[in-house]
Short mmCIF file of C-alpha atoms and ligand atoms in Angstrom, two decimals:
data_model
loop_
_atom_site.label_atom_id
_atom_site.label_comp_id
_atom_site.label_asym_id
_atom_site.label_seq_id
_atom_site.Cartn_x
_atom_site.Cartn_y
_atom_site.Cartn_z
CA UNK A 206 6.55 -16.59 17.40
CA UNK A 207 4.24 -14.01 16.16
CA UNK A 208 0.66 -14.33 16.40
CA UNK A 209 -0.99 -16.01 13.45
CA UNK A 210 -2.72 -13.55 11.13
CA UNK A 211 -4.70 -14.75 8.11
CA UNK A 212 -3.81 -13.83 4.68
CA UNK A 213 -7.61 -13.52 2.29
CA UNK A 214 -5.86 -14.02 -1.38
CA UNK A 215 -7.95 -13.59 -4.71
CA UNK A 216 -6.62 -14.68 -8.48
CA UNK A 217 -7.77 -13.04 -11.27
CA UNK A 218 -6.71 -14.18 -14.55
CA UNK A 219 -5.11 -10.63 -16.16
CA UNK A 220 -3.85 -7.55 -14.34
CA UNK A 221 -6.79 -5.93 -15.88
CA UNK A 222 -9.36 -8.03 -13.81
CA UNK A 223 -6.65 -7.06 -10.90
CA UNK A 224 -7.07 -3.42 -11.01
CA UNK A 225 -10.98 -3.46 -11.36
CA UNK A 226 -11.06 -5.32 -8.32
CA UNK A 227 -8.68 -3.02 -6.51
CA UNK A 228 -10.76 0.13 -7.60
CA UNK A 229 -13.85 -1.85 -5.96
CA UNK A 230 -11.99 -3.03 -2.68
CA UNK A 231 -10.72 1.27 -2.68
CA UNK A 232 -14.12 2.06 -3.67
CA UNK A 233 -16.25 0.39 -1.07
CA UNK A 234 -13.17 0.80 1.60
CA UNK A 235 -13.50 4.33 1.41
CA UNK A 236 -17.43 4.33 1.32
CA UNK A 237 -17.53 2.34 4.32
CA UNK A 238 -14.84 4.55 6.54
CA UNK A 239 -17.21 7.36 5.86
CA UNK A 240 -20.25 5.71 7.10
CA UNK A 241 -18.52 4.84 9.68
CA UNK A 242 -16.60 7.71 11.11
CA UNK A 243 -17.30 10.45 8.63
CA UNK A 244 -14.10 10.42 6.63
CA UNK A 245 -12.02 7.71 5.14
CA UNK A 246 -8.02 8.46 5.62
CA UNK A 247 -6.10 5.95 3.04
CA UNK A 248 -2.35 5.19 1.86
CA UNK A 249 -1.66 4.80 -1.27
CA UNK A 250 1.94 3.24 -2.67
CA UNK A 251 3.48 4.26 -5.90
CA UNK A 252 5.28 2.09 -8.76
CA UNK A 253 3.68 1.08 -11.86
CA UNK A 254 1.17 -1.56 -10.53
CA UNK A 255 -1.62 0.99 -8.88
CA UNK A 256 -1.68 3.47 -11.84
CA UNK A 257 -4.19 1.15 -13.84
CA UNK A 258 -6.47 1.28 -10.60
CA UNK A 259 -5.90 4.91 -10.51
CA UNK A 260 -7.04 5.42 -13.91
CA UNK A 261 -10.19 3.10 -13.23
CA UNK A 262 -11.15 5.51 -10.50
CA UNK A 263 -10.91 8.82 -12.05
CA UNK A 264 -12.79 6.83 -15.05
CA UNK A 265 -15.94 8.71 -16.15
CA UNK A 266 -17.35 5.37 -17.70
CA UNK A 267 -16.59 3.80 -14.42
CA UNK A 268 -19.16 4.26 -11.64
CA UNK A 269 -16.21 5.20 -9.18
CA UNK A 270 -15.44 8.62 -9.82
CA UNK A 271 -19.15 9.79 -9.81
CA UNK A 272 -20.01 7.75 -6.48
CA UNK A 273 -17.16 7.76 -4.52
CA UNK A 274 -16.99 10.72 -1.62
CA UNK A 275 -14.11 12.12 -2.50
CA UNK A 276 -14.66 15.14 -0.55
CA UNK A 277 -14.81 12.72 2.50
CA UNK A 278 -11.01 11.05 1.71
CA UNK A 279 -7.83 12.14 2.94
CA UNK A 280 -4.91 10.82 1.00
CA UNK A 281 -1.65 10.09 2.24
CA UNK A 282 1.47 8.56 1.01
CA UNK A 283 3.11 5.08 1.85
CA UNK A 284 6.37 5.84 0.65
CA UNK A 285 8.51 7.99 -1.78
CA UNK A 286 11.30 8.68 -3.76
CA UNK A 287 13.75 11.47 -2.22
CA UNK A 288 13.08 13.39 -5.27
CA UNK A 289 10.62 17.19 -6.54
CA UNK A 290 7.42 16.03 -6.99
CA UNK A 291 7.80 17.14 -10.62
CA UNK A 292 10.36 14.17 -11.28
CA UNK A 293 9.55 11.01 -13.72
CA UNK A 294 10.07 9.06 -10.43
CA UNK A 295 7.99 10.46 -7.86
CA UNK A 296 4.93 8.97 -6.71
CA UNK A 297 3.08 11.63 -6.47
CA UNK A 298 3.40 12.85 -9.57
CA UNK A 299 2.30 9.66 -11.18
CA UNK A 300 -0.89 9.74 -8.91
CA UNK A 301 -1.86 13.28 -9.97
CA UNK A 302 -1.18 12.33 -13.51
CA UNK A 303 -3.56 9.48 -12.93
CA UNK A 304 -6.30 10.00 -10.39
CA UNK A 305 -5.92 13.46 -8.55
CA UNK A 306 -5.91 15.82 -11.51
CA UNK A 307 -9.47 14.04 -12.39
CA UNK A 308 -11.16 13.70 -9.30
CA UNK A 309 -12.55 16.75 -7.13
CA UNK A 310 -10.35 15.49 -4.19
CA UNK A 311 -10.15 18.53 -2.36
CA UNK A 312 -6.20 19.76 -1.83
CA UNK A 313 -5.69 20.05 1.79
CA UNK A 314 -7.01 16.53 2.31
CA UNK A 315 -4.12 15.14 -0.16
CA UNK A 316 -0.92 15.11 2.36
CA UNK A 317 2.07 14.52 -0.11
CA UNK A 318 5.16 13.67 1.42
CA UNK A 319 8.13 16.08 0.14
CA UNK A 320 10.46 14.49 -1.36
CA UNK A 321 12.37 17.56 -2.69
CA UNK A 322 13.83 18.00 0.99
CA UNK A 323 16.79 16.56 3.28
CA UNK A 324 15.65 13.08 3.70
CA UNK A 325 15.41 12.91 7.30
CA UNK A 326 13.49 16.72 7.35
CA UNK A 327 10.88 15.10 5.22
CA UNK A 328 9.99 11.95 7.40
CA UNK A 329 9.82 14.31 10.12
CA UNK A 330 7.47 16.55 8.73
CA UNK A 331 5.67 13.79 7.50
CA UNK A 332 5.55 12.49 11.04
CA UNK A 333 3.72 15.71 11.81
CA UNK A 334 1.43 15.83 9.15
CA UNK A 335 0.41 12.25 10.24
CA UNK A 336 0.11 13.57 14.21
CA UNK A 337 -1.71 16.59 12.90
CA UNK A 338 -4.40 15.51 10.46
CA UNK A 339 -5.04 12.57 12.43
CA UNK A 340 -4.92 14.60 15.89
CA UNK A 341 -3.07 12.20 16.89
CA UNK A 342 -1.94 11.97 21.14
CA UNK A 343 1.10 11.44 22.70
CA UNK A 344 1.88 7.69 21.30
CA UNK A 345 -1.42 6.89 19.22
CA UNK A 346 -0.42 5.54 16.30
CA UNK A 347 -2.29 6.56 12.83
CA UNK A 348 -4.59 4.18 11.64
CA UNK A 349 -5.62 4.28 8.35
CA UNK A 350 -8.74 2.43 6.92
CA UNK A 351 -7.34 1.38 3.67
CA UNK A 352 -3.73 1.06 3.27
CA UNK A 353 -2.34 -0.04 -0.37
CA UNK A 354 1.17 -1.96 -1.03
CA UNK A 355 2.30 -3.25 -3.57
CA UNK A 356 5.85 -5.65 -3.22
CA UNK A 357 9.14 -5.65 -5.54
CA UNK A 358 10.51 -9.00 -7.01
CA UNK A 359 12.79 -8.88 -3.85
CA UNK A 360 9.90 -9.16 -1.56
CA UNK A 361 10.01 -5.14 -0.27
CA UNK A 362 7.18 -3.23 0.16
CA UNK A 363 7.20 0.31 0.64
CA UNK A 364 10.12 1.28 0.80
CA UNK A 365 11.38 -0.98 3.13
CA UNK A 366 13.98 -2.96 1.00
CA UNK A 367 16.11 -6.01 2.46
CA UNK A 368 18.60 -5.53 5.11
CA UNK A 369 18.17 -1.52 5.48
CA UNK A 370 17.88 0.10 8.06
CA UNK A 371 13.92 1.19 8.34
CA UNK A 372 13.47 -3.05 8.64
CA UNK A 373 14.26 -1.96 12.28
CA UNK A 374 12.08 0.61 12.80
CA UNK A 375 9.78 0.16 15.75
CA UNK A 376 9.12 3.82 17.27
CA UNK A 377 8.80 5.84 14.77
CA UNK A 378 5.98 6.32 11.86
CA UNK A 379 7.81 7.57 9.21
CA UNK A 380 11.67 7.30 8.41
CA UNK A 381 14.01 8.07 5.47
CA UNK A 382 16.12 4.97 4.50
CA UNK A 383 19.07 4.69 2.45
CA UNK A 384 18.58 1.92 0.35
CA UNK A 385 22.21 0.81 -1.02
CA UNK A 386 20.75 -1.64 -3.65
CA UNK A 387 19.37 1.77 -5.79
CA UNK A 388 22.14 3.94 -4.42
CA UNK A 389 19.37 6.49 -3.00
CA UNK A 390 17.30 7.48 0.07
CA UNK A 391 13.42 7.09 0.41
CA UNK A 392 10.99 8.06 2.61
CA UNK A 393 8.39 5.28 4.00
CA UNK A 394 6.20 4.41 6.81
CA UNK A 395 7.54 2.00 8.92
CA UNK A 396 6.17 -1.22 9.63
CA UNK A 397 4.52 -0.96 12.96
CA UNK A 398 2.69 2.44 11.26
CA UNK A 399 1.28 -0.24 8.23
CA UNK A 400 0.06 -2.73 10.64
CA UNK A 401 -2.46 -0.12 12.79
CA UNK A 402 -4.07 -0.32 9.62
CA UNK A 403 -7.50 -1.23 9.36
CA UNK A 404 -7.19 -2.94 6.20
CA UNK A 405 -4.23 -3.41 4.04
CA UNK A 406 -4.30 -4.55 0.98
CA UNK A 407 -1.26 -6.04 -1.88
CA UNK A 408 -1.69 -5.80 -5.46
CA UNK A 409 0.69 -7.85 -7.26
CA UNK A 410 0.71 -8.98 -10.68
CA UNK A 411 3.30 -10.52 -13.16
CA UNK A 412 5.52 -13.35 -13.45
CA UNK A 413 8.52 -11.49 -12.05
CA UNK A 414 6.31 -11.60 -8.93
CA UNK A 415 5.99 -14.93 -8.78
CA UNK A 416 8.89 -16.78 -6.93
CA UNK A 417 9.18 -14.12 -4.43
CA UNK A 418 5.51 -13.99 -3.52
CA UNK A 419 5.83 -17.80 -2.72
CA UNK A 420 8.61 -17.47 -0.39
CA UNK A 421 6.83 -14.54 0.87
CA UNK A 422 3.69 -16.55 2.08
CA UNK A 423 4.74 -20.08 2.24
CA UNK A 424 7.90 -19.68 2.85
CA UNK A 425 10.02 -19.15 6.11
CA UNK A 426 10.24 -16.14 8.02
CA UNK A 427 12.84 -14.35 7.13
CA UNK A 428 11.74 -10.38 7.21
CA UNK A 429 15.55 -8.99 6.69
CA UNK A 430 15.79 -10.62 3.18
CA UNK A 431 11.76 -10.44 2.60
CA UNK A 432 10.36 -7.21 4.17
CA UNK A 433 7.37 -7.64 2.96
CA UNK A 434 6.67 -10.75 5.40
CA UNK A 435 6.82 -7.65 8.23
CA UNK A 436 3.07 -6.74 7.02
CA UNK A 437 1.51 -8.40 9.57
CA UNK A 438 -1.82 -6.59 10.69
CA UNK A 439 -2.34 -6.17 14.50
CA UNK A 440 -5.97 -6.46 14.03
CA UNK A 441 -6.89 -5.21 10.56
CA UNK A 442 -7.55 -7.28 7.76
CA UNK A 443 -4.26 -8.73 5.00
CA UNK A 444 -5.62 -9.01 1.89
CA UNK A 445 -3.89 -9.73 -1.45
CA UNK A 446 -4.84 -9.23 -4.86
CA UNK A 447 -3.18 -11.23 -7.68
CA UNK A 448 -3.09 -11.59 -11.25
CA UNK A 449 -2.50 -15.36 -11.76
CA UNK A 450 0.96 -14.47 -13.28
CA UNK A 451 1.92 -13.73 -9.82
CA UNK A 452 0.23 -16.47 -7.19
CA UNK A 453 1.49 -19.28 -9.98
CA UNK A 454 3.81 -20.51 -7.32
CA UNK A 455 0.94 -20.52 -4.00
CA UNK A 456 -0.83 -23.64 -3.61
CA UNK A 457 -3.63 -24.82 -5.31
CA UNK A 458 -5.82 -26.14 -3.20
CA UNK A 459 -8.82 -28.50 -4.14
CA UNK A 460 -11.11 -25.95 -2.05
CA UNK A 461 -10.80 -22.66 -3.37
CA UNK A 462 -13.43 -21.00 -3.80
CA UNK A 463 -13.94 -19.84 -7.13
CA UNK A 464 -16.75 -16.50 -7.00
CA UNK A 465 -19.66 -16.40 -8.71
CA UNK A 466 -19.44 -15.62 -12.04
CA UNK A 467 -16.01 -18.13 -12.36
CA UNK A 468 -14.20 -14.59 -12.64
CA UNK A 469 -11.73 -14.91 -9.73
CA UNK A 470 -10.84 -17.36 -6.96
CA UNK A 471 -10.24 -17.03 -3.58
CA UNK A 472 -8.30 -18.79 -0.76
CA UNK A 473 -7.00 -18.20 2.61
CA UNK A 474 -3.72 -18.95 4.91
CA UNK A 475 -1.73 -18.39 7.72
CA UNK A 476 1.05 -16.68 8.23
C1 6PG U 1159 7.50 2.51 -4.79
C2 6PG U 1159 6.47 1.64 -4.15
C3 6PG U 1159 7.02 0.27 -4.01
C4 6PG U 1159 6.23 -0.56 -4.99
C5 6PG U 1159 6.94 -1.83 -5.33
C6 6PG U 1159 6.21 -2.57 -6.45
O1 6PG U 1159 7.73 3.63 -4.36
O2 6PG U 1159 8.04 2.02 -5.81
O3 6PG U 1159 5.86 2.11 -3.10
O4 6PG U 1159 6.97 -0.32 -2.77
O5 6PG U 1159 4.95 -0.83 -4.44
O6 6PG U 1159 8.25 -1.50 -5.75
O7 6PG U 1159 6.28 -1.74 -7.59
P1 6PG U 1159 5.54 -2.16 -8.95
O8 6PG U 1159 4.07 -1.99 -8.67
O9 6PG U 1159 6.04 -1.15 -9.95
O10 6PG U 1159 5.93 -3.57 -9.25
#
């Protein structure tokens, strides 16, 4: 049995509550890697929950983009589509769209993983980018201080989807999967690679979220069908971020904590 890790949840009522939140958490995640160790090296995922974040960020009438050090962050990828990054689909092109065309994040700290290429070339090369930027040694795994999922309504993350192949994944950082259920390939960090992180963090809103995020974390282990129950920090922190659309089905216990200012609530369990 694994060890225990605990799982720090917060409720807000509306996805737009969610995303302020997660531009805070990013925001002071990122502020507090660079005090730390002079730079602040996050992963970001893609889909359509993040962009509203993104946008908060690169915000003028938000305090982020003025007080952030962006010239401090380097920006990598947790997964993405095997397509050019010009494509409706790919991740990064929704993240320029939406935060790196507006913020003065310098280029060669923004390590985009190259989806126009063979599958398997571009988790390679990604694997080397990671080794390289990081300076990585011999079996040192990357560990990132902030590293952002977000989880499908069949309980994958990344783009480790049920019963594929990456689910397996122990050695390597970076893979390309073939992922049957949307007849295509991705490219995603593996699972071992997420959990060096310092801190990761889910954002998950909507009701499509619901059942799955239940069985997720109350329900039992079962990592093949629910990949996302893989995300199991060695010593970072697990943190999730909900709209209340989404942690309807968790448990309501008498003692959670509602913050001051009655905006949010949060509660804690094990995994
Ligand atoms: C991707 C993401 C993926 C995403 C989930 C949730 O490439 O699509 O990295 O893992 O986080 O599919 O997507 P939504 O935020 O759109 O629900």
């Amino acid at each position: 049995m694994p060890q225990p890790v605990t799982v720090t949840y917060s409720i807000w009522p509306e996805p737009k509550a969610v995303a302020l939140a997660a531009a805070q958490f990013f925001s002071d995640a990122v502020t507090r890697a660079v005090a730390t160790r002079g730079a602040a090296r996050v992963a970001i995922s893609g889909g359509s929950t993040p962009k509203a974040m993104f946008a908060l960020l690169a915000d003028p009438a938000q305090p982020f983009a003025a007080s952030i050090p962006w010239d401090k962050l380097h920006l990598y990828w947790v997964d993405e589509r095997c397509v050019p990054p010009t494509d409706a689909e790919s991740n990064y092109r929704m993240t320029k769209e939406a935060l790196l065309s507006k913020i003065p994040l310098p280029a060669e700290q923004v390590y985009r993983m190259e989806g126009e290429l063979n599958p398997e070339e571009a988790a390679s090369r990604y694997e080397t980018v990671l080794r390289n930027s990081m300076k990585l040694e011999g079996a040192e795994s990357p560990a990132f201080d902030l590293l952002l999922l977000g989880m499908g309504d069949d309980g994958h993350t990344a783009s480790l989807f049920p019963h594929t192949a990456a689910l397996e994944e122990i050695t390597r950082m970076v893979v390309a999967n073939h992922v049957p259920q949307k007849e295509t390939w991705r490219i995603t960090l593996t699972a071992p690679v997420i959990n060096q992180a310092r801190q990761v963090c889910f954002l998950i809103e909507g009701r499509a979220k619901t059942k799955v995020l239940a069985e997720v974390l109350t329900g039992p282990r079962d990592p093949e069908r629910l990949p996302s129950q893989l995300i199991r920090p060695t010593s970072g922190s697990l943190r999730f971020l909900l709209d209340e659309a989404a942690a309807a089905g968790l448990p309501k216990p008498d003692n959670r904590l509602t913050a001051p200012g009655g905006a949010h609530t949060v509660d804690t369990l094990e995994l």
